[in-house]
Amino acid sequence: MTGEQIRAMDKKYNLHSWSVQGTLNPVVLERAEGIYFWDVYGKQHIDMSSQLVNMNIGHHNLKVIEAIKKQADRMPNIAPPFAADVRSELARKIIEEVAPDNMAKVFFTNAGAEANENAIKIVKLVSGRYTVFSRYRSYHGATYGAANLTGEPRRFACEPGIPGFIKFFDPYRYRAGIDFKSEEEFSSYYVNQLREQITYEGREHVAAIFLETVTGSNGVLIPPAGYLKGVRDICDEFGIMMVCDEVMSGWGRTGEWFAFMNWDVKPDIITFAKGITCGYAPIGGVIVSNKIAEYFDDHLLSCGLTYNGHLLGCAAGIAAIDVYKELGLLENAKKMGVVLKAELGKLQKKHPSLGEVRVIGLFGM
Ligand code: PLP
């Protein structure tokens, strides 16, 4: 097939996400390697956004590809009640080698939205409470519950929303319109606002506060000093669970396995996807604390997916974690982040339309 034939067929039979279909003219791709991909006409492109901020180890990594091939040949999938080596090993690796020491178990999903869907259910089941807080400048996924967590306009298709989903304002200094003397003062202003809002919504009803640790698709908003600790303190005071959505900010993007590790704060739940397999096979999940895991020792975990911990995704995840370590990609993100920040700073000087540059690790704009 020629590129034109592929594109014509794509436009005839495929629906693309978040798009008015008639305006689309997708570039037809053929192959990818490292930071590059090539279209069917042989033109080389630099993948500046790592596809959807998920190809953290780059394209065409043979170690991950081999792991998937081997697993596909042996046993591509099993139903959720069974156990298999790669599912056990990926969960062990996440808990023992990646997550902080308060974390105990993983519930695997297929991607990020499903991770948040299941986290919503888990916090409600564990707490018996029904309110969940999340921020306006946030994206947590496109499925119904995750879209109700989402604060920005991609939630509108799910309006009117599900009762109990409350939004609060995130600390975004560039648009705050208030001249704070320090980052700490800025943080405490927003933390105090949140505290008051929780009080007015009924502290005893609030199950969880969900946050993208570093807000991703709404502009790489980096939490100011003291902010995450302030949210953690509110959670501890009122018995609320803190859920860090690390779907985009996790897996080395900020120079740490998870972004919250930059601020020495431990959430109760971590949701993840994207960089765990870097897109070689889909997998996501919910990591829960010791306390939450213990709760489900004698209570029903009322969550389920046919592809809970799909074995191809598990095999890819194990290999990808090894690749992160072997290539020193966390350290590299920190090192190259300095270069990225400097280069974006140069662009900012040239272009008055560029109001602010925000970079943490290789997460920047
Ligand atoms: N959470 C965050 C922070 C995201 O950036 C995304 C997707 O970009 C999601 C959740 C949803 O993940 P998925 O598209 O894998 O369902």
mmCIF file of C-alpha atoms and ligand atoms in Angstrom:
data_model
loop_
_atom_site.group_PDB
_atom_site.id
_atom_site.type_symbol
_atom_site.label_atom_id
_atom_site.label_comp_id
_atom_site.label_asym_id
_atom_site.label_seq_id
_atom_site.Cartn_x
_atom_site.Cartn_y
_atom_site.Cartn_z
ATOM 1 C CA MET A 1 0.000 0.000 0.000
ATOM 2 C CA THR A 2 1.189 3.522 -0.685
ATOM 3 C CA GLY A 3 1.198 6.199 2.009
ATOM 4 C CA GLU A 4 -1.799 7.840 0.361
ATOM 5 C CA GLN A 5 -3.753 4.558 0.361
ATOM 6 C CA ILE A 6 -3.003 3.955 4.049
ATOM 7 C CA ARG A 7 -4.052 7.492 4.940
ATOM 8 C CA ALA A 8 -7.246 7.261 2.880
ATOM 9 C CA MET A 9 -8.170 3.976 4.550
ATOM 10 C CA ASP A 10 -7.342 5.374 7.978
ATOM 11 C CA LYS A 11 -9.605 8.360 7.396
ATOM 12 C CA LYS A 12 -12.366 6.133 6.066
ATOM 13 C CA TYR A 13 -12.408 3.530 8.857
ATOM 14 C CA ASN A 14 -10.680 4.912 11.988
ATOM 15 C CA LEU A 15 -11.952 7.335 14.591
ATOM 16 C CA HIS A 16 -9.079 9.295 16.181
ATOM 17 C CA SER A 17 -9.251 10.528 19.771
ATOM 18 C CA TRP A 18 -9.881 14.183 20.745
ATOM 19 C CA SER A 19 -10.312 15.269 17.116
ATOM 20 C CA VAL A 20 -12.854 16.592 14.679
ATOM 21 C CA GLN A 21 -12.434 13.760 12.215
ATOM 22 C CA GLY A 22 -12.883 15.784 9.032
ATOM 23 C CA THR A 23 -9.932 18.034 9.892
ATOM 24 C CA LEU A 24 -7.433 15.178 10.216
ATOM 25 C CA ASN A 25 -4.544 14.384 7.936
ATOM 26 C CA PRO A 26 -2.388 11.919 9.902
ATOM 27 C CA VAL A 27 1.275 11.412 9.053
ATOM 28 C CA VAL A 28 1.693 7.746 8.095
ATOM 29 C CA LEU A 29 4.571 6.168 9.978
ATOM 30 C CA GLU A 30 6.659 3.172 9.078
ATOM 31 C CA ARG A 31 9.353 2.522 11.665
ATOM 32 C CA ALA A 32 11.109 3.969 14.687
ATOM 33 C CA GLU A 33 14.514 3.732 16.369
ATOM 34 C CA GLY A 34 15.867 5.529 19.442
ATOM 35 C CA ILE A 35 14.571 9.099 19.432
ATOM 36 C CA TYR A 36 13.571 8.990 15.752
ATOM 37 C CA PHE A 37 10.671 7.784 13.670
ATOM 38 C CA TRP A 38 10.304 7.672 9.907
ATOM 39 C CA ASP A 39 7.243 8.228 7.769
ATOM 40 C CA VAL A 40 6.389 6.136 4.725
ATOM 41 C CA TYR A 41 8.098 8.662 2.450
ATOM 42 C CA GLY A 42 11.402 8.088 4.274
ATOM 43 C CA LYS A 43 11.354 11.402 6.126
ATOM 44 C CA GLN A 44 13.057 11.238 9.528
ATOM 45 C CA HIS A 45 11.346 12.934 12.506
ATOM 46 C CA ILE A 46 12.726 13.589 16.006
ATOM 47 C CA ASP A 47 10.184 12.299 18.520
ATOM 48 C CA MET A 48 10.244 15.396 20.733
ATOM 49 C CA SER A 49 7.275 14.320 22.853
ATOM 50 C CA SER A 50 8.219 10.614 23.112
ATOM 51 C CA GLN A 51 4.869 9.822 21.430
ATOM 52 C CA LEU A 52 2.406 10.520 24.273
ATOM 53 C CA VAL A 53 5.164 11.126 26.853
ATOM 54 C CA ASN A 54 5.593 7.398 27.253
ATOM 55 C CA MET A 55 8.568 6.179 25.158
ATOM 56 C CA ASN A 56 11.015 6.977 27.940
ATOM 57 C CA ILE A 57 13.569 4.336 26.885
ATOM 58 C CA GLY A 58 13.233 5.203 23.183
ATOM 59 C CA HIS A 59 11.982 3.238 20.212
ATOM 60 C CA HIS A 60 12.994 -0.256 19.132
ATOM 61 C CA ASN A 61 14.663 -1.444 22.308
ATOM 62 C CA LEU A 62 15.625 -5.021 21.529
ATOM 63 C CA LYS A 63 15.691 -6.190 25.146
ATOM 64 C CA VAL A 64 12.041 -5.277 25.650
ATOM 65 C CA ILE A 65 11.042 -6.604 22.228
ATOM 66 C CA GLU A 66 12.750 -9.947 22.919
ATOM 67 C CA ALA A 67 11.034 -10.224 26.325
ATOM 68 C CA ILE A 68 7.629 -9.721 24.687
ATOM 69 C CA LYS A 69 8.399 -12.226 21.906
ATOM 70 C CA LYS A 70 9.526 -14.851 24.395
ATOM 71 C CA GLN A 71 6.437 -14.395 26.556
ATOM 72 C CA ALA A 72 4.101 -14.428 23.518
ATOM 73 C CA ASP A 73 5.600 -17.722 22.446
ATOM 74 C CA ARG A 74 5.276 -19.265 25.916
ATOM 75 C CA MET A 75 1.920 -17.953 27.214
ATOM 76 C CA PRO A 76 0.606 -14.503 26.243
ATOM 77 C CA ASN A 77 -2.095 -14.239 28.848
ATOM 78 C CA ILE A 78 -3.858 -15.930 31.755
ATOM 79 C CA ALA A 79 -7.078 -15.116 33.571
ATOM 80 C CA PRO A 80 -6.813 -12.922 36.700
ATOM 81 C CA PRO A 81 -7.188 -15.679 39.374
ATOM 82 C CA PHE A 82 -4.037 -17.529 38.216
ATOM 83 C CA ALA A 83 -0.467 -16.613 39.027
ATOM 84 C CA ALA A 84 2.450 -16.528 36.596
ATOM 85 C CA ASP A 85 6.154 -15.786 36.983
ATOM 86 C CA VAL A 86 6.198 -12.501 35.050
ATOM 87 C CA ARG A 87 3.163 -11.079 36.873
ATOM 88 C CA SER A 88 4.685 -11.956 40.257
ATOM 89 C CA GLU A 89 8.099 -10.659 39.258
ATOM 90 C CA LEU A 90 6.883 -7.322 37.885
ATOM 91 C CA ALA A 91 4.889 -6.636 41.055
ATOM 92 C CA ARG A 92 7.907 -7.623 43.186
ATOM 93 C CA LYS A 93 10.203 -5.342 41.188
ATOM 94 C CA ILE A 94 7.815 -2.400 41.535
ATOM 95 C CA ILE A 95 7.412 -2.861 45.287
ATOM 96 C CA GLU A 96 11.006 -3.771 46.149
ATOM 97 C CA GLU A 97 13.037 -1.826 43.600
ATOM 98 C CA VAL A 98 10.971 1.201 42.614
ATOM 99 C CA ALA A 99 8.203 2.236 45.046
ATOM 100 C CA PRO A 100 8.829 3.809 48.482
ATOM 101 C CA ASP A 101 8.924 1.590 51.570
ATOM 102 C CA ASN A 102 5.309 2.260 52.640
ATOM 103 C CA MET A 103 3.998 0.461 49.523
ATOM 104 C CA ALA A 104 2.969 -3.199 49.535
ATOM 105 C CA LYS A 105 1.003 -4.439 46.510
ATOM 106 C CA VAL A 106 0.043 -3.669 42.903
ATOM 107 C CA PHE A 107 -3.285 -3.994 41.094
ATOM 108 C CA PHE A 108 -2.470 -4.092 37.374
ATOM 109 C CA THR A 109 -4.636 -2.464 34.717
ATOM 110 C CA ASN A 110 -4.192 -1.877 30.995
ATOM 111 C CA ALA A 111 -3.444 1.849 31.094
ATOM 112 C CA GLY A 112 -3.631 5.093 33.058
ATOM 113 C CA ALA A 113 -7.344 5.909 33.023
ATOM 114 C CA GLU A 114 -8.151 2.428 34.306
ATOM 115 C CA ALA A 115 -5.551 2.846 37.032
ATOM 116 C CA ASN A 116 -7.355 5.957 38.242
ATOM 117 C CA GLU A 117 -10.776 4.295 37.867
ATOM 118 C CA ASN A 118 -9.667 1.508 40.170
ATOM 119 C CA ALA A 119 -7.958 3.896 42.585
ATOM 120 C CA ILE A 120 -11.265 5.776 42.959
ATOM 121 C CA LYS A 121 -12.988 2.520 43.852
ATOM 122 C CA ILE A 122 -10.221 1.471 46.224
ATOM 123 C CA VAL A 123 -10.284 4.725 48.230
ATOM 124 C CA LYS A 124 -14.064 4.535 48.519
ATOM 125 C CA LEU A 125 -14.017 0.871 49.542
ATOM 126 C CA VAL A 126 -11.296 1.361 52.151
ATOM 127 C CA SER A 127 -12.596 4.589 53.688
ATOM 128 C CA GLY A 128 -16.356 4.129 53.369
ATOM 129 C CA ARG A 129 -16.365 7.809 52.323
ATOM 130 C CA TYR A 130 -17.708 9.163 49.032
ATOM 131 C CA THR A 131 -15.966 12.442 48.153
ATOM 132 C CA VAL A 132 -12.816 12.677 46.047
ATOM 133 C CA PHE A 133 -10.889 15.888 45.485
ATOM 134 C CA SER A 134 -8.823 16.675 42.397
ATOM 135 C CA ARG A 135 -7.514 19.802 40.714
ATOM 136 C CA TYR A 136 -8.850 21.943 37.887
ATOM 137 C CA ARG A 137 -5.631 21.893 35.895
ATOM 138 C CA SER A 138 -5.483 18.132 35.678
ATOM 139 C CA TYR A 139 -6.005 15.246 33.302
ATOM 140 C CA HIS A 140 -6.579 11.798 34.790
ATOM 141 C CA GLY A 141 -7.930 9.884 31.773
ATOM 142 C CA ALA A 142 -10.868 9.686 29.403
ATOM 143 C CA THR A 143 -13.020 6.951 30.919
ATOM 144 C CA TYR A 144 -16.023 8.057 32.949
ATOM 145 C CA GLY A 145 -14.629 8.085 36.490
ATOM 146 C CA ALA A 146 -11.181 9.288 35.437
ATOM 147 C CA ALA A 147 -12.810 12.011 33.329
ATOM 148 C CA ASN A 148 -14.787 13.094 36.379
ATOM 149 C CA LEU A 149 -11.509 13.411 38.266
ATOM 150 C CA THR A 150 -10.117 15.434 35.378
ATOM 151 C CA GLY A 151 -10.478 19.160 35.937
ATOM 152 C CA GLU A 152 -9.814 20.620 32.486
ATOM 153 C CA PRO A 153 -12.249 20.728 29.566
ATOM 154 C CA ARG A 154 -11.694 17.127 28.492
ATOM 155 C CA ARG A 155 -14.111 16.307 31.321
ATOM 156 C CA PHE A 156 -16.979 18.193 29.663
ATOM 157 C CA ALA A 157 -18.223 15.205 27.631
ATOM 158 C CA CYS A 158 -18.939 13.501 30.971
ATOM 159 C CA GLU A 159 -20.909 16.425 32.437
ATOM 160 C CA PRO A 160 -23.064 16.633 34.425
ATOM 161 C CA GLY A 161 -20.535 14.916 36.613
ATOM 162 C CA ILE A 162 -20.778 12.090 39.113
ATOM 163 C CA PRO A 163 -21.730 13.409 42.591
ATOM 164 C CA GLY A 164 -18.852 13.581 45.062
ATOM 165 C CA PHE A 165 -16.134 14.706 42.641
ATOM 166 C CA ILE A 166 -14.870 18.084 43.892
ATOM 167 C CA LYS A 167 -12.312 20.325 42.180
ATOM 168 C CA PHE A 168 -9.808 22.682 43.761
ATOM 169 C CA PHE A 169 -7.312 25.160 42.359
ATOM 170 C CA ASP A 170 -3.736 24.106 41.831
ATOM 171 C CA PRO A 171 -0.771 26.343 42.589
ATOM 172 C CA TYR A 172 0.064 27.946 39.244
ATOM 173 C CA ARG A 173 2.199 30.942 40.010
ATOM 174 C CA TYR A 174 2.351 32.259 36.454
ATOM 175 C CA ARG A 175 -1.403 32.844 36.439
ATOM 176 C CA ALA A 176 -1.976 33.380 40.177
ATOM 177 C CA GLY A 177 -2.113 37.162 39.932
ATOM 178 C CA ILE A 178 -0.722 37.427 43.467
ATOM 179 C CA ASP A 179 2.833 38.482 44.201
ATOM 180 C CA PHE A 180 4.044 35.913 46.737
ATOM 181 C CA LYS A 181 7.342 36.608 48.523
ATOM 182 C CA SER A 182 8.521 32.990 48.454
ATOM 183 C CA GLU A 183 7.598 29.547 47.141
ATOM 184 C CA GLU A 184 6.717 28.492 50.680
ATOM 185 C CA GLU A 185 4.307 31.418 51.105
ATOM 186 C CA PHE A 186 2.766 30.569 47.737
ATOM 187 C CA SER A 187 2.348 26.914 48.782
ATOM 188 C CA SER A 188 0.786 27.706 52.119
ATOM 189 C CA TYR A 189 -1.738 30.036 50.464
ATOM 190 C CA TYR A 190 -2.987 27.176 48.261
ATOM 191 C CA VAL A 191 -2.749 24.539 50.989
ATOM 192 C CA ASN A 192 -4.811 26.731 53.322
ATOM 193 C CA GLN A 193 -7.428 27.261 50.595
ATOM 194 C CA LEU A 194 -7.634 23.497 50.132
ATOM 195 C CA ARG A 195 -7.946 22.940 53.875
ATOM 196 C CA GLU A 196 -10.832 25.379 54.080
ATOM 197 C CA GLN A 197 -12.574 23.851 51.062
ATOM 198 C CA ILE A 198 -12.299 20.370 52.567
ATOM 199 C CA THR A 199 -13.821 21.700 55.790
ATOM 200 C CA TYR A 200 -16.768 23.176 53.901
ATOM 201 C CA GLU A 201 -17.298 19.978 51.910
ATOM 202 C CA GLY A 202 -17.308 17.891 55.120
ATOM 203 C CA ARG A 203 -13.949 16.457 56.183
ATOM 204 C CA GLU A 204 -15.495 13.197 57.285
ATOM 205 C CA HIS A 205 -16.785 12.497 53.746
ATOM 206 C CA VAL A 206 -13.500 12.973 51.893
ATOM 207 C CA ALA A 207 -11.929 9.673 50.825
ATOM 208 C CA ALA A 208 -8.972 10.963 48.822
ATOM 209 C CA ILE A 209 -7.117 13.817 47.208
ATOM 210 C CA PHE A 210 -5.885 12.935 43.717
ATOM 211 C CA LEU A 211 -3.063 14.924 42.180
ATOM 212 C CA GLU A 212 -0.824 14.646 39.189
ATOM 213 C CA THR A 213 2.413 15.062 41.142
ATOM 214 C CA VAL A 214 3.746 17.224 38.329
ATOM 215 C CA THR A 215 0.812 18.280 36.170
ATOM 216 C CA GLY A 216 1.535 16.981 32.687
ATOM 217 C CA SER A 217 -0.647 17.763 29.708
ATOM 218 C CA ASN A 218 -1.911 20.974 31.312
ATOM 219 C CA GLY A 219 1.519 22.519 31.244
ATOM 220 C CA VAL A 220 4.237 20.810 33.326
ATOM 221 C CA LEU A 221 3.201 22.560 36.547
ATOM 222 C CA ILE A 222 5.847 21.766 39.144
ATOM 223 C CA PRO A 223 4.651 21.852 42.757
ATOM 224 C CA PRO A 224 6.284 24.699 44.699
ATOM 225 C CA ALA A 225 8.402 23.971 47.784
ATOM 226 C CA GLY A 226 6.269 22.745 50.671
ATOM 227 C CA TYR A 227 3.110 22.152 48.633
ATOM 228 C CA LEU A 228 3.063 18.345 48.538
ATOM 229 C CA LYS A 229 4.074 18.179 52.209
ATOM 230 C CA GLY A 230 1.198 20.564 52.980
ATOM 231 C CA VAL A 231 -1.270 18.313 51.141
ATOM 232 C CA ARG A 232 0.181 15.255 52.910
ATOM 233 C CA ASP A 233 -0.326 16.967 56.288
ATOM 234 C CA ILE A 234 -3.985 17.746 55.492
ATOM 235 C CA CYS A 235 -4.500 14.100 54.485
ATOM 236 C CA ASP A 236 -2.937 12.879 57.731
ATOM 237 C CA GLU A 237 -4.955 15.304 59.835
ATOM 238 C CA PHE A 238 -8.323 14.325 58.344
ATOM 239 C CA GLY A 239 -7.714 10.639 57.548
ATOM 240 C CA ILE A 240 -7.769 11.270 53.787
ATOM 241 C CA MET A 241 -5.787 9.167 51.315
ATOM 242 C CA MET A 242 -3.257 10.942 49.099
ATOM 243 C CA VAL A 243 -3.197 9.544 45.557
ATOM 244 C CA CYS A 244 -0.360 10.580 43.255
ATOM 245 C CA ASP A 245 -1.179 10.109 39.587
ATOM 246 C CA GLU A 246 2.244 9.298 38.151
ATOM 247 C CA VAL A 247 0.970 8.136 34.776
ATOM 248 C CA MET A 248 2.915 10.846 32.964
ATOM 249 C CA SER A 249 5.373 12.086 35.580
ATOM 250 C CA GLY A 250 6.547 8.621 36.691
ATOM 251 C CA TRP A 251 9.200 6.210 35.403
ATOM 252 C CA GLY A 252 12.218 8.440 35.308
ATOM 253 C CA ARG A 253 10.743 11.405 33.480
ATOM 254 C CA THR A 254 11.635 13.820 36.288
ATOM 255 C CA GLY A 255 14.885 12.050 37.164
ATOM 256 C CA GLU A 256 13.286 9.859 39.871
ATOM 257 C CA TRP A 257 11.218 6.688 39.535
ATOM 258 C CA PHE A 258 8.208 8.713 40.644
ATOM 259 C CA ALA A 259 7.990 12.496 40.680
ATOM 260 C CA PHE A 260 6.947 12.757 44.338
ATOM 261 C CA MET A 261 10.398 11.371 45.222
ATOM 262 C CA ASN A 262 11.783 14.812 44.331
ATOM 263 C CA TRP A 263 10.052 16.180 47.435
ATOM 264 C CA ASP A 264 10.437 13.365 49.955
ATOM 265 C CA VAL A 265 6.695 12.814 50.335
ATOM 266 C CA LYS A 266 5.002 9.397 50.345
ATOM 267 C CA PRO A 267 1.439 9.042 49.033
ATOM 268 C CA ASP A 268 -0.953 6.265 50.060
ATOM 269 C CA ILE A 269 -1.599 5.236 46.472
ATOM 270 C CA ILE A 270 0.334 5.652 43.219
ATOM 271 C CA THR A 271 -1.325 5.260 39.837
ATOM 272 C CA PHE A 272 0.942 4.574 36.859
ATOM 273 C CA ALA A 273 1.056 3.490 33.203
ATOM 274 C CA LYS A 274 2.963 4.874 30.185
ATOM 275 C CA GLY A 275 6.688 4.610 31.077
ATOM 276 C CA ILE A 276 6.451 1.255 32.834
ATOM 277 C CA THR A 277 6.498 -0.456 29.436
ATOM 278 C CA CYS A 278 7.200 2.638 27.319
ATOM 279 C CA GLY A 279 4.410 1.613 24.980
ATOM 280 C CA TYR A 280 5.938 -1.698 23.894
ATOM 281 C CA ALA A 281 2.844 -3.371 25.402
ATOM 282 C CA PRO A 282 0.034 -1.756 27.370
ATOM 283 C CA ILE A 283 -0.003 -1.973 31.145
ATOM 284 C CA GLY A 284 -0.855 0.324 34.040
ATOM 285 C CA GLY A 285 -1.639 -0.107 37.682
ATOM 286 C CA VAL A 286 -2.394 1.022 41.192
ATOM 287 C CA ILE A 287 0.250 0.658 43.891
ATOM 288 C CA VAL A 288 -1.226 0.605 47.381
ATOM 289 C CA SER A 289 0.282 1.136 50.820
ATOM 290 C CA ASN A 290 0.732 -1.566 53.458
ATOM 291 C CA LYS A 291 -2.346 -0.323 55.275
ATOM 292 C CA ILE A 292 -4.557 -0.482 52.186
ATOM 293 C CA ALA A 293 -3.197 -3.876 51.148
ATOM 294 C CA GLU A 294 -3.936 -5.228 54.632
ATOM 295 C CA TYR A 295 -7.517 -3.953 54.426
ATOM 296 C CA PHE A 296 -8.105 -6.193 51.416
ATOM 297 C CA ASP A 297 -6.765 -9.251 53.239
ATOM 298 C CA ASP A 298 -10.233 -9.685 54.692
ATOM 299 C CA HIS A 299 -12.400 -7.392 52.540
ATOM 300 C CA LEU A 300 -13.474 -7.908 48.926
ATOM 301 C CA LEU A 301 -11.421 -6.036 46.324
ATOM 302 C CA SER A 302 -14.360 -5.197 44.133
ATOM 303 C CA CYS A 303 -12.302 -4.444 41.011
ATOM 304 C CA GLY A 304 -11.697 -6.549 37.918
ATOM 305 C CA LEU A 305 -10.375 -6.652 34.378
ATOM 306 C CA THR A 306 -9.938 -9.562 31.981
ATOM 307 C CA TYR A 307 -6.463 -8.219 31.226
ATOM 308 C CA ASN A 308 -5.448 -7.565 34.839
ATOM 309 C CA GLY A 309 -1.687 -7.901 34.515
ATOM 310 C CA HIS A 310 -1.534 -9.043 30.880
ATOM 311 C CA LEU A 311 1.558 -11.191 30.627
ATOM 312 C CA LEU A 312 2.977 -9.423 27.558
ATOM 313 C CA GLY A 313 2.775 -6.144 29.477
ATOM 314 C CA CYS A 314 4.370 -7.758 32.534
ATOM 315 C CA ALA A 315 7.252 -9.166 30.469
ATOM 316 C CA ALA A 316 7.751 -5.742 28.847
ATOM 317 C CA GLY A 317 7.640 -3.987 32.243
ATOM 318 C CA ILE A 318 10.306 -6.234 33.776
ATOM 319 C CA ALA A 319 12.615 -5.694 30.806
ATOM 320 C CA ALA A 320 11.954 -1.939 30.726
ATOM 321 C CA ILE A 321 12.822 -1.493 34.421
ATOM 322 C CA ASP A 322 16.105 -3.289 33.755
ATOM 323 C CA VAL A 323 16.763 -1.015 30.766
ATOM 324 C CA TYR A 324 16.187 2.112 32.915
ATOM 325 C CA LYS A 325 18.785 0.805 35.341
ATOM 326 C CA GLU A 326 21.329 -0.477 32.818
ATOM 327 C CA LEU A 327 21.320 2.765 30.832
ATOM 328 C CA GLY A 328 21.201 5.002 33.931
ATOM 329 C CA LEU A 329 18.184 6.800 32.513
ATOM 330 C CA LEU A 330 17.102 8.437 35.773
ATOM 331 C CA GLU A 331 20.509 10.074 36.211
ATOM 332 C CA ASN A 332 20.510 10.953 32.515
ATOM 333 C CA ALA A 333 17.130 12.702 32.801
ATOM 334 C CA LYS A 334 18.539 14.843 35.619
ATOM 335 C CA LYS A 335 21.693 15.641 33.657
ATOM 336 C CA MET A 336 20.002 16.379 30.326
ATOM 337 C CA GLY A 337 17.227 18.291 32.081
ATOM 338 C CA VAL A 338 19.782 21.020 32.815
ATOM 339 C CA VAL A 339 20.522 21.278 29.092
ATOM 340 C CA LEU A 340 16.824 21.256 28.176
ATOM 341 C CA LYS A 341 16.116 24.057 30.641
ATOM 342 C CA ALA A 342 18.995 26.159 29.319
ATOM 343 C CA GLU A 343 17.910 25.686 25.695
ATOM 344 C CA LEU A 344 14.257 26.473 26.453
ATOM 345 C CA GLY A 345 15.496 29.544 28.338
ATOM 346 C CA LYS A 346 17.225 30.710 25.143
ATOM 347 C CA LEU A 347 14.000 30.252 23.192
ATOM 348 C CA GLN A 348 12.120 32.230 25.832
ATOM 349 C CA LYS A 349 14.458 35.191 25.356
ATOM 350 C CA LYS A 350 13.781 35.139 21.612
ATOM 351 C CA HIS A 351 10.000 34.734 21.722
ATOM 352 C CA PRO A 352 7.787 37.111 23.722
ATOM 353 C CA SER A 353 4.923 34.610 23.382
ATOM 354 C CA LEU A 354 6.876 32.218 25.636
ATOM 355 C CA GLY A 355 5.943 33.508 29.077
ATOM 356 C CA GLU A 356 7.523 30.891 31.298
ATOM 357 C CA VAL A 357 9.813 27.861 31.030
ATOM 358 C CA ARG A 358 9.193 24.995 33.440
ATOM 359 C CA VAL A 359 11.473 21.950 33.517
ATOM 360 C CA ILE A 360 12.076 19.082 35.900
ATOM 361 C CA GLY A 361 14.293 16.276 34.626
ATOM 362 C CA LEU A 362 13.299 15.652 31.011
ATOM 363 C CA PHE A 363 9.777 16.904 31.658
ATOM 364 C CA GLY A 364 9.535 20.437 30.403
ATOM 365 C CA MET A 365 7.882 23.079 28.290
HETATM 366 N N1 PLP B 1 -3.223 10.414 34.064
HETATM 367 C C1 PLP B 1 -2.353 11.253 33.485
HETATM 368 C C2 PLP B 1 -1.581 12.200 34.342
HETATM 369 C C3 PLP B 1 -2.158 11.247 32.096
HETATM 370 O O1 PLP B 1 -1.304 12.092 31.535
HETATM 371 C C4 PLP B 1 -2.891 10.312 31.321
HETATM 372 C C5 PLP B 1 -2.721 10.263 29.866
HETATM 373 O O2 PLP B 1 -2.059 11.045 29.257
HETATM 374 C C6 PLP B 1 -3.798 9.462 31.974
HETATM 375 C C7 PLP B 1 -3.931 9.532 33.345
HETATM 376 C C8 PLP B 1 -4.604 8.470 31.193
HETATM 377 O O3 PLP B 1 -3.796 7.440 30.764
HETATM 378 P P1 PLP B 1 -4.231 6.512 29.527
HETATM 379 O O4 PLP B 1 -4.327 7.394 28.338
HETATM 380 O O5 PLP B 1 -3.141 5.503 29.469
HETATM 381 O O6 PLP B 1 -5.545 5.908 29.891
#
